[in-house]
Coordinates of C-alpha atoms in Angstrom, one line a residue:
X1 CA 6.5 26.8 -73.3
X2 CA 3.6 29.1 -73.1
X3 CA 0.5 27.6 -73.3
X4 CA -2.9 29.0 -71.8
X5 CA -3.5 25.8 -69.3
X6 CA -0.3 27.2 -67.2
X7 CA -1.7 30.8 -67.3
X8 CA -5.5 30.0 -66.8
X9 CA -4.0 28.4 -64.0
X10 CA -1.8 31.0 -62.3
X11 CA -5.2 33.2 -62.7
X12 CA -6.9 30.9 -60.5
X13 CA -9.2 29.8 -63.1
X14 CA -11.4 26.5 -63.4
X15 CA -9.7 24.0 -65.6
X16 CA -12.7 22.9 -66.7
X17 CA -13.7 26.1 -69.0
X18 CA -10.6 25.6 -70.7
X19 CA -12.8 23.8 -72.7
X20 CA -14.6 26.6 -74.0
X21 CA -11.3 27.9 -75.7
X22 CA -10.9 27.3 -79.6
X23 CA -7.4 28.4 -81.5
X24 CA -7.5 29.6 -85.1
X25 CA -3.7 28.4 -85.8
X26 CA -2.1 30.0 -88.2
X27 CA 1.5 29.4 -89.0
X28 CA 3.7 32.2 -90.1
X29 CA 2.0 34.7 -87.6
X30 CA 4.7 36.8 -85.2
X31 CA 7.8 34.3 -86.6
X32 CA 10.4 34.0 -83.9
X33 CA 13.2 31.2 -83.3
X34 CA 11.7 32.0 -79.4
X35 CA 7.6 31.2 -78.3
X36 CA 5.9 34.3 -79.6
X37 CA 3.0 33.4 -81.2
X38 CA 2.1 30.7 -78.2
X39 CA 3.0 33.4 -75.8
X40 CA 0.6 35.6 -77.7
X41 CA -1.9 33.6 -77.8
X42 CA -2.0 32.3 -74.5
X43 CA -2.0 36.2 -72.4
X44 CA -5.4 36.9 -75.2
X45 CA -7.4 33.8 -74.6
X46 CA -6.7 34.1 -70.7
X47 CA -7.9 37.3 -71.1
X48 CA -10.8 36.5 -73.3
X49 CA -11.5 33.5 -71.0
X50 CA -11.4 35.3 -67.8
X51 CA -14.0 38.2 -70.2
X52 CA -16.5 35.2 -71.0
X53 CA -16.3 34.0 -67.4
X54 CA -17.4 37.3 -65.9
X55 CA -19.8 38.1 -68.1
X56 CA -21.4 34.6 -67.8
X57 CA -22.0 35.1 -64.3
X58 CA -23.0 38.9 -64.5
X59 CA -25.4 37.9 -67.1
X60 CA -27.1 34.6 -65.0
X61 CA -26.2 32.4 -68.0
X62 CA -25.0 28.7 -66.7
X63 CA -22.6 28.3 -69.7
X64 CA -19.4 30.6 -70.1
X65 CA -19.6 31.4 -74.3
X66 CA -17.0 30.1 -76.8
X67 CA -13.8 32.0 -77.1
X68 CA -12.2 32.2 -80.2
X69 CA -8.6 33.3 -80.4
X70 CA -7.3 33.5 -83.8
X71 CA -3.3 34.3 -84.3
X72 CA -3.5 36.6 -87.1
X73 CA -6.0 38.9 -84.8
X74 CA -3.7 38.4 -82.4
X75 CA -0.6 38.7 -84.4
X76 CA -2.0 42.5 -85.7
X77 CA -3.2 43.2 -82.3
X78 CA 0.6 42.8 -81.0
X79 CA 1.6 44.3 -84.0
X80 CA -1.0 47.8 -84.2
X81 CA 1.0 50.4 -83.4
X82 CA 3.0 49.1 -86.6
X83 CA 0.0 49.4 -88.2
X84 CA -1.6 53.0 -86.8
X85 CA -2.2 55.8 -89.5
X86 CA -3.6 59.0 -88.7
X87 CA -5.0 60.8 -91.6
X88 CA -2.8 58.6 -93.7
X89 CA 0.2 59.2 -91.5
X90 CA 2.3 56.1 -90.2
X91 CA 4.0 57.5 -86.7
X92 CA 7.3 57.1 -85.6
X93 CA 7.7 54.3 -83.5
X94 CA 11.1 54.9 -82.3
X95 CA 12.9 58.0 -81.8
X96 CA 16.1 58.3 -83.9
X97 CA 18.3 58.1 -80.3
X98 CA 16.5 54.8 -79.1
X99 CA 18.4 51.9 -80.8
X100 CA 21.4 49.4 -80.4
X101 CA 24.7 51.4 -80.0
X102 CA 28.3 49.2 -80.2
X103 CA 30.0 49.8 -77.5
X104 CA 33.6 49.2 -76.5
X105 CA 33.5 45.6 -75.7
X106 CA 29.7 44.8 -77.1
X107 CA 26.6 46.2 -77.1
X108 CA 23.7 48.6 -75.5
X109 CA 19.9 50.0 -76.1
X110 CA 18.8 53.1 -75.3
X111 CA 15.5 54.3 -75.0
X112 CA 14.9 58.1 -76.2
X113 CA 11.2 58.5 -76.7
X114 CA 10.0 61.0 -74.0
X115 CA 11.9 64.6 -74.6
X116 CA 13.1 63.9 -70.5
X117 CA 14.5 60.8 -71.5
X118 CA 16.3 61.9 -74.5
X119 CA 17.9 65.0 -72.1
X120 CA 19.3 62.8 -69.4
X121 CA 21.0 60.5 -72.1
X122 CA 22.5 63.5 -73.5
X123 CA 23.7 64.9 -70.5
X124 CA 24.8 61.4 -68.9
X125 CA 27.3 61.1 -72.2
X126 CA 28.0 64.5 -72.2
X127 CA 26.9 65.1 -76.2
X128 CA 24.8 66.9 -78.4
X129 CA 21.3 65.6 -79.8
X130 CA 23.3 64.0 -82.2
X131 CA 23.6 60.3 -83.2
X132 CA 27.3 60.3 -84.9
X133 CA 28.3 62.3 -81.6
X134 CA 26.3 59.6 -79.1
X135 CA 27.8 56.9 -81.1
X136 CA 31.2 58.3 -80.5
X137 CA 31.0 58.4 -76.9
X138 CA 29.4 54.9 -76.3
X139 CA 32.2 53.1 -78.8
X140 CA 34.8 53.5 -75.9
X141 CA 33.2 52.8 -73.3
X142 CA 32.1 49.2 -71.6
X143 CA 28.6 48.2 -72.0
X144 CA 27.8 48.1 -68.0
X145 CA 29.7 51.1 -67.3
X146 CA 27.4 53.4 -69.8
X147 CA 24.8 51.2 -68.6
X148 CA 25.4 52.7 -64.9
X149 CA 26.2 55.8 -65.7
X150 CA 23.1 56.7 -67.9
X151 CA 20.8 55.5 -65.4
X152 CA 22.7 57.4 -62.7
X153 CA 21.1 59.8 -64.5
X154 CA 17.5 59.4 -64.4
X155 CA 18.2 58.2 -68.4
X156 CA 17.4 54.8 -69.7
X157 CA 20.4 52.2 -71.2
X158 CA 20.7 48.9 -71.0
X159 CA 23.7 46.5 -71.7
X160 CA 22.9 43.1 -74.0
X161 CA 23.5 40.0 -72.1
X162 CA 23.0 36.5 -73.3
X163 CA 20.6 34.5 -71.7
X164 CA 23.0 32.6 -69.1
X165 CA 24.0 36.7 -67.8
X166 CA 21.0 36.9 -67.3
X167 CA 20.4 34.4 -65.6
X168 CA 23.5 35.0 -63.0
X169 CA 22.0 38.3 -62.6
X170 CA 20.9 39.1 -58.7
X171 CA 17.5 40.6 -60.1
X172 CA 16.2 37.5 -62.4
X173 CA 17.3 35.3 -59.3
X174 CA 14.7 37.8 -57.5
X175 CA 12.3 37.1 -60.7
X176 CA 12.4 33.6 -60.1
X177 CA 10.6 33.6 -56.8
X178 CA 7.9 35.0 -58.0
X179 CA 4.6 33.8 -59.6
X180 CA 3.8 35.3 -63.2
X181 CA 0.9 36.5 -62.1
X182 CA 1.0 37.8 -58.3
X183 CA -2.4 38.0 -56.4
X184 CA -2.5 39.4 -53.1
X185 CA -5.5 39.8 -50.8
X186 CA -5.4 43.6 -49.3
X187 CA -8.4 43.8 -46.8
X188 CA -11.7 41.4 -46.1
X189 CA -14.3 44.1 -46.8
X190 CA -17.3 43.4 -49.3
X191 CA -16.9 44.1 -52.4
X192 CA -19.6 46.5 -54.4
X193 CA -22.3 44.0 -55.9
X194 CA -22.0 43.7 -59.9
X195 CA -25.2 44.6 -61.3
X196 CA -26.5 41.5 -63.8
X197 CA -26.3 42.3 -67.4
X198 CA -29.0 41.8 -70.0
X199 CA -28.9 41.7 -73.9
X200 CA -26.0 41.8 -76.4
X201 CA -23.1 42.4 -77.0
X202 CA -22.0 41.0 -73.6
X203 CA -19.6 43.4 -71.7
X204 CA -18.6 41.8 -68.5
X205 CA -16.8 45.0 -67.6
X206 CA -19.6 47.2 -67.9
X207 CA -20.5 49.7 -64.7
X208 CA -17.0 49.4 -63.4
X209 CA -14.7 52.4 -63.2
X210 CA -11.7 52.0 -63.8
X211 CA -8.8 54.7 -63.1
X212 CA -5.9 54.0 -65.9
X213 CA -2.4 55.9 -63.8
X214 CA -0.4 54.1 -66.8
X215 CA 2.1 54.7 -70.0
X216 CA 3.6 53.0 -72.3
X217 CA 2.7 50.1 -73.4
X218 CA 1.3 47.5 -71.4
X219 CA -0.6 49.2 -69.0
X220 CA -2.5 51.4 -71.6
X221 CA -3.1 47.5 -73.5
X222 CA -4.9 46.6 -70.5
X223 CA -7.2 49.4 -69.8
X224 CA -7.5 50.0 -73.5
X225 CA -9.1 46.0 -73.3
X226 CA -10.8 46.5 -69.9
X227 CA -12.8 49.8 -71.8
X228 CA -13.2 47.4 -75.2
X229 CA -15.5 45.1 -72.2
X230 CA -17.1 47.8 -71.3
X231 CA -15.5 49.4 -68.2
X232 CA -15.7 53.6 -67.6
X233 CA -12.0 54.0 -68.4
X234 CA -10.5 57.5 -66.9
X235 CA -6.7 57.9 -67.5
X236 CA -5.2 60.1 -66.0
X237 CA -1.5 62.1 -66.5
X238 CA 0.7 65.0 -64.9
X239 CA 0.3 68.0 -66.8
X240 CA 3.4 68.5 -67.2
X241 CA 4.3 64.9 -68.6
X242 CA 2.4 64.7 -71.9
X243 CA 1.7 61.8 -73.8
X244 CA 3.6 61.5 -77.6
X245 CA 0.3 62.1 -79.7
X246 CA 0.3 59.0 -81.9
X247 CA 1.1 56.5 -78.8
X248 CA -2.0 57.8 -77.4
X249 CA -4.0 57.8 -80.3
X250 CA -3.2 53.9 -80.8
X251 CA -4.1 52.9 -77.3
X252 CA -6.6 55.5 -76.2
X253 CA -9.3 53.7 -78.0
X254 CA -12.9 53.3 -75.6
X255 CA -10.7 55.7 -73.1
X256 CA -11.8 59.4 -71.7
X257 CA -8.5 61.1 -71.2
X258 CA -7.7 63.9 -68.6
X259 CA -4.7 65.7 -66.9
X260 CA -4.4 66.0 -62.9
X261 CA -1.4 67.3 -60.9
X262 CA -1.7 64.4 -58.0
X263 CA -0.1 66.9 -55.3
X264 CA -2.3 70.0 -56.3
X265 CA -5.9 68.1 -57.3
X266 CA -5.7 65.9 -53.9
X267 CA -9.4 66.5 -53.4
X268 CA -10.3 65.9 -57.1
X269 CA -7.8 62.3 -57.1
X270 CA -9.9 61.3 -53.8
X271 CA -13.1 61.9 -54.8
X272 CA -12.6 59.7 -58.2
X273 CA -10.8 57.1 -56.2
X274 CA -13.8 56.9 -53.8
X275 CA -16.4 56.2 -56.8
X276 CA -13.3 53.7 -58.4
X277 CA -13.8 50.1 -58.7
X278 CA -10.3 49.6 -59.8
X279 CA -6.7 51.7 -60.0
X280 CA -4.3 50.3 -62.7
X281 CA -0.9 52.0 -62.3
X282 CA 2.3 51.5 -64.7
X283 CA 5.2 53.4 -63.1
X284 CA 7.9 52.4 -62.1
X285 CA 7.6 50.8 -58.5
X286 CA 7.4 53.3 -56.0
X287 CA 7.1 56.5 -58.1
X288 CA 3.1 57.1 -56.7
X289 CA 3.8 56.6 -53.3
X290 CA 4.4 60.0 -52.3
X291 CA 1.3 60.5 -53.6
X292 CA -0.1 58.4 -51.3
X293 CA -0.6 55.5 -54.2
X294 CA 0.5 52.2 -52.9
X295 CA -1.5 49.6 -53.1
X296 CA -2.2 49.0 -49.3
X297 CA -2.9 52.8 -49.0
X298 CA -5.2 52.8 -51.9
X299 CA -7.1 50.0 -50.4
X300 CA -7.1 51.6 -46.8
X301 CA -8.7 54.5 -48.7
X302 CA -11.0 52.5 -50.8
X303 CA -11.5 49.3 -49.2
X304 CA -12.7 46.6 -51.9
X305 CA -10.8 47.9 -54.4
X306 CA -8.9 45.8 -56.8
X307 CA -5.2 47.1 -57.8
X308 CA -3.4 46.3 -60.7
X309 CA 0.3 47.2 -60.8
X310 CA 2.9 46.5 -64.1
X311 CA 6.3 47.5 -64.5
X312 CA 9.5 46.5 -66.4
X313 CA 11.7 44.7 -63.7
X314 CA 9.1 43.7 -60.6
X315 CA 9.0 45.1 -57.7
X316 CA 11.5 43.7 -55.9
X317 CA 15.4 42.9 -56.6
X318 CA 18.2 45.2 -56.8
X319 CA 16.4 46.6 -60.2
X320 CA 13.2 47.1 -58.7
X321 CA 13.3 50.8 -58.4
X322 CA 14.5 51.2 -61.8
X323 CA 12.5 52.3 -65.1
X324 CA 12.5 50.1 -68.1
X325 CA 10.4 49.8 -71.6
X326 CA 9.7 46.2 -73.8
X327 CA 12.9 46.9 -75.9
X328 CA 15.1 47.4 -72.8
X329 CA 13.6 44.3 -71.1
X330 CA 14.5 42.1 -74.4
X331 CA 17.9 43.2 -74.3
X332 CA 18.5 42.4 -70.5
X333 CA 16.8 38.9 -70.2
X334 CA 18.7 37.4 -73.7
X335 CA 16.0 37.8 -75.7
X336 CA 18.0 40.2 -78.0
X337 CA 21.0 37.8 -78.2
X338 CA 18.9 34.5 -79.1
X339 CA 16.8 36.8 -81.5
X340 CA 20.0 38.4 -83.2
X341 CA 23.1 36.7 -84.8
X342 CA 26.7 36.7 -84.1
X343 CA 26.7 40.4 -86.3
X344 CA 24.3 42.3 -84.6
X345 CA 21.6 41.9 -81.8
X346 CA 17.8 41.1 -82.7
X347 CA 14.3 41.5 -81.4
X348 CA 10.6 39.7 -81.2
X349 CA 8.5 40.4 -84.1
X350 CA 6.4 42.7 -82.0
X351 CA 6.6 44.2 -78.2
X352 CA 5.5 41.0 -77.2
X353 CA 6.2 41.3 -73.5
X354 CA 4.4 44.8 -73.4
X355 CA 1.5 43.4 -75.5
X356 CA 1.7 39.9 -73.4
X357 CA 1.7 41.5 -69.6
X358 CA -1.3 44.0 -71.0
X359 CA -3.4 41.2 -72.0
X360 CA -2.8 39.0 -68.7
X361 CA -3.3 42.0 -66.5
X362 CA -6.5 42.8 -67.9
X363 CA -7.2 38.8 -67.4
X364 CA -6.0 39.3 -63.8
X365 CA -8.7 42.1 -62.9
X366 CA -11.3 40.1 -64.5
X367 CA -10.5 36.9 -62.4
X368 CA -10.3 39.1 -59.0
X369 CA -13.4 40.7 -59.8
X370 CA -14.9 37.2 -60.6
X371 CA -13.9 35.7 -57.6
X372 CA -14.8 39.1 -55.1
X373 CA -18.4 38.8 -56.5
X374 CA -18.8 35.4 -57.2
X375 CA -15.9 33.2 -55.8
X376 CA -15.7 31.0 -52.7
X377 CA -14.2 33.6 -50.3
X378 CA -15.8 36.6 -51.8
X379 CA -15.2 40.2 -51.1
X380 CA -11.7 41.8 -50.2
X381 CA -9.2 44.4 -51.9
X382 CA -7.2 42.9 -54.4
X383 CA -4.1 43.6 -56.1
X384 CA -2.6 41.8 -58.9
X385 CA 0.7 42.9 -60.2
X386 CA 3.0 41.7 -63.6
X387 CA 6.2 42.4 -64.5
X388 CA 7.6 42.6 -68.4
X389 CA 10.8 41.1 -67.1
X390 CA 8.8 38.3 -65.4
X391 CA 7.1 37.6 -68.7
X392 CA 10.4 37.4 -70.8
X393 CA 11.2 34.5 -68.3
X394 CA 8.1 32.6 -69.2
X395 CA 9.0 33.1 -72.9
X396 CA 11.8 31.7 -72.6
X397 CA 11.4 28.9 -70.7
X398 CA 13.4 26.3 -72.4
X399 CA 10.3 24.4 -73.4
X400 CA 10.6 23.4 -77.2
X401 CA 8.2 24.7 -80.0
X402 CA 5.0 22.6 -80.7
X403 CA 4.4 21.7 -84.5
X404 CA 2.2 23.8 -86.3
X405 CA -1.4 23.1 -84.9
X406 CA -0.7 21.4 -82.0
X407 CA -2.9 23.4 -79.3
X408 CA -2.5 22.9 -75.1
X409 CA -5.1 21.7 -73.4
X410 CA -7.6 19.3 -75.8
X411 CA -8.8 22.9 -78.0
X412 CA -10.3 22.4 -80.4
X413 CA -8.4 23.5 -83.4
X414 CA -8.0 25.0 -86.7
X415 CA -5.3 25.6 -89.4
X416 CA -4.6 28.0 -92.0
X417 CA -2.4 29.8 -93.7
X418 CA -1.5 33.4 -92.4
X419 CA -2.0 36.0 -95.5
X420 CA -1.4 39.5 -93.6
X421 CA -3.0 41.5 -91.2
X422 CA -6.2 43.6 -94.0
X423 CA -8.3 41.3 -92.6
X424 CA -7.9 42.5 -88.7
X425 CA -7.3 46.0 -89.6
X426 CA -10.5 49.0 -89.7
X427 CA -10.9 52.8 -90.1
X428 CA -13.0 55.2 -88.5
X429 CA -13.0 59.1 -87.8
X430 CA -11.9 60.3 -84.0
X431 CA -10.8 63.7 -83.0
X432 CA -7.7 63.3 -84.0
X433 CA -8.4 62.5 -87.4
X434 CA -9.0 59.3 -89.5
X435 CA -7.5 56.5 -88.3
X436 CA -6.0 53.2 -89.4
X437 CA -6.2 50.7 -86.4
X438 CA -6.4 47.0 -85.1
X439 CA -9.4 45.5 -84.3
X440 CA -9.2 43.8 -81.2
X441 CA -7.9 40.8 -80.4
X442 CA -10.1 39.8 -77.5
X443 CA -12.7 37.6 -79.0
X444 CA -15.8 35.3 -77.4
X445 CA -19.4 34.3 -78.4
X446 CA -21.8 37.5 -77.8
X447 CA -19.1 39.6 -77.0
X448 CA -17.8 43.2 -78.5
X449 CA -16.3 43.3 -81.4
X450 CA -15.3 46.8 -81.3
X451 CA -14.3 49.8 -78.9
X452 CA -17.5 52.1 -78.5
X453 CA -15.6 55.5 -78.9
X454 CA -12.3 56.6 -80.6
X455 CA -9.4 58.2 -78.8
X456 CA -9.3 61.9 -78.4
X457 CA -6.9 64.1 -77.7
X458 CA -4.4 63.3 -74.7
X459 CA -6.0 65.2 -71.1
X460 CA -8.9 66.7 -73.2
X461 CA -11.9 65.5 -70.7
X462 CA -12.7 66.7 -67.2
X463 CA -11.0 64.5 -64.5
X464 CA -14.3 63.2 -63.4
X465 CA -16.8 60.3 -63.3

């Protein structure tokens, strides 16, 4: 079952400051028949944790401060893109095309958000932009086989299995090798020295740069909290692939945002990665090394620097290569079957395992920079890398729920009721027009309580430092 003992400790963290941690229980927050809120509220008070740790040491002070993780900030934090309005607007969330289809002998998702997307699931079924005609061509065929065939063509499909498929599948054998959390040491150079930090609020992150090579959703979640702590966040995208408006506006808070073409701006992508303390990328594995983007060459280029990698599937296993998004990855692993009933498949109460990996990457790049400044073999390129798919494994990992306010590791609790999200929600004016958001989630003594700037429009700053 999650807890955030068995995280903390896959981070490399000192049991000991588990201590520090107190849980604001709140039953009725993110209801699942699976681990949600537990899962959720582990990856934020890791994250938190790992926050209050850095900035401790940055800041000379011999006791990490509290952390506070409360589910309902947590549940609305998992939940904000539910809860986004722009000018009064609520966005779409899901294109009309991205949904459960019945198929000839069960069930598939598809995932339709990105104009490209939407074209090669046309053209893989052979139908117009049109949901009576898409559903008429998928009601014939076998799950797998449109399952195949759709991502044969660049598109994106994926066939519901139950949990025990799943688990006979060749790529969650490959899952199961693998840590939750994978940390791997890329050179022995020093690391830049952390300048110490003085007064309040507390950013552990601040001075770093951070360059954010990442899209929906969990990458953008963790540089979106690495910028909340106070980190120079740069994102950069392909011209020519732009972000959907409202997406961007929901996770672009504390972010500059600016467009390169990574084969024409060469010379502009070195000399950012040369003044970078860390690269966080969210492709699919594999897509940025042409570019010269793997980890190892990023690190031969930049030695010191710490790498932070998420996908849907890992990268490894037969499924490695392949492209995936939060709903896909629920329907895959089970989670859609246990979540769903004998009628129809279901889903989490929020894109938990988007929201989840986001949280415990930013975690990962705050322990690695902890222990390359501070730790017992200091120094040395990192890179740290998550997979959704490998998350959904943790979630469901058989363990059975706790009672309502039971905490892991000695916390120190609290319980109330959970009456909605007002309380976690605020407003402000951005670029892109008054917005509705979530506060964040990411909560310890002396620490920000807010993002210093609001998004602005997607690739509308310089692609500089």
């Amino acid at each position: 079952m999650p807890d955030i003992g068995s995280v903390w400790s896959e981070l490399g963290g000192d049991p000991a400051l588990l201590a520090r941690v107190s849980t604001v229980v709140r039953p009725g927050a993110l209801p699942a028949r699976l681990p949600v809120r537990e899962l959720a509220r582990a990856c934020v008070g890791a994250c938190a944790l790992a926050a209050a740790e850095l900035g401790a040491h940055r800041a000379g002070r011999v006791e990490v401060p509290r952390v506070t993780v409360d589910d309902g900030a947590v549940a609305t934090a998992f939940t904000g893109e539910r809860h986004l309005l722009v000018d009064g607007r609520a966005p779409q969330t899901f294109a009309p095309l991205s949904r459960f289809w019945r198929t000839a002998d069960g069930w598939v998702r598809t995932h339709a958000n990105y104009p490209h997307h939407r074209a090669r699931l046309l053209h893989a079924l052979d139908v117009p932009e049109d949901p009576a005609a898409v559903g008429s061509a998928l009601r014939d065929r076998p799950a797998l086989e449109v399952e195949e065939a759709v991502y044969g063509a660049g598109g994106l499909a994926v066939a519901l299995r139950t949990p025990a498929e799943w688990a006979a599948h060749d790529q969650a054998a490959a899952l199961a090798t693998r840590p939750l959390v994978e940390r791997v040491r890329l050179d022995t150079s020093r690391a830049r020295a952390l300048p110490p930090l003085d007064g309040t609020p507390l950013l552990p992150a601040a001075g770093l740069r951070v360059l954010d090579l990442t899209r929906v959703l969990a990458g953008p979640v963790a540089t979106r909290t690495l910028a909340l702590l106070g980190a120079d966040v740069l994102r950069l995208d392909a011209p020519h692939l732009p972000e959907l408006p409202d997406q961007h506006a929901d996770t672009g808070f504390g972010k500059r945002s600016a467009t390169l073409d990574l084969a024409a701006g060469r010379d502009r992508f070195e000399e950012l990665l040369a003044a970078a303390d860390v690269v966080v990328t969210g492709y699919r594995p594999g897509a940025l090394d042409r570019f010269g983007l793997s980890p190892e060459a990023l690190a031969e280029r930049r030695p010191g620097l710490v790498v932070a990698q998420v996908s849907a599937w890992g990268a490894y296993g037969p499924w490695g290569g392949r492209r995936g998004f939060d709903s896909l990855v629920q329907v895959a692993t089970g989670i859609a079957a246990v979540e769903g009933s004998a009628e129809r498949p279901g889903a989490l109460p929020a894109q938990a395992l988007d929201h989840g990996t986001g949280y415990l990457l930013a975690a990962a790049v705050l322990r690695v920079l902890t222990e390359q400044a501070y730790g017992d073999a200091a120094g040395g390129g990192r890179l740290v890398r998550l997979a959704l798919a490998r998350t959904a494994a943790w979630l469901q990992d058989g363990s059975p729920l706790p009672e309502d306010g039971a905490a892991a590791d000695g916390a120190e609790v609290g319980t109330v009721p959970y009456d909605g999200p007002a309380r976690w929600l605020a407003e402000t004016d951005s670029p892109v027009g008054r917005l509705r958001y979530a506060r964040p989630a990411v909560s310890f003594a002396d620490g920000p309580h807010d993002w210093a700037r609001p998004p602005g429009p997607w690739g509308a700053d310089a692609a500089r430092w």
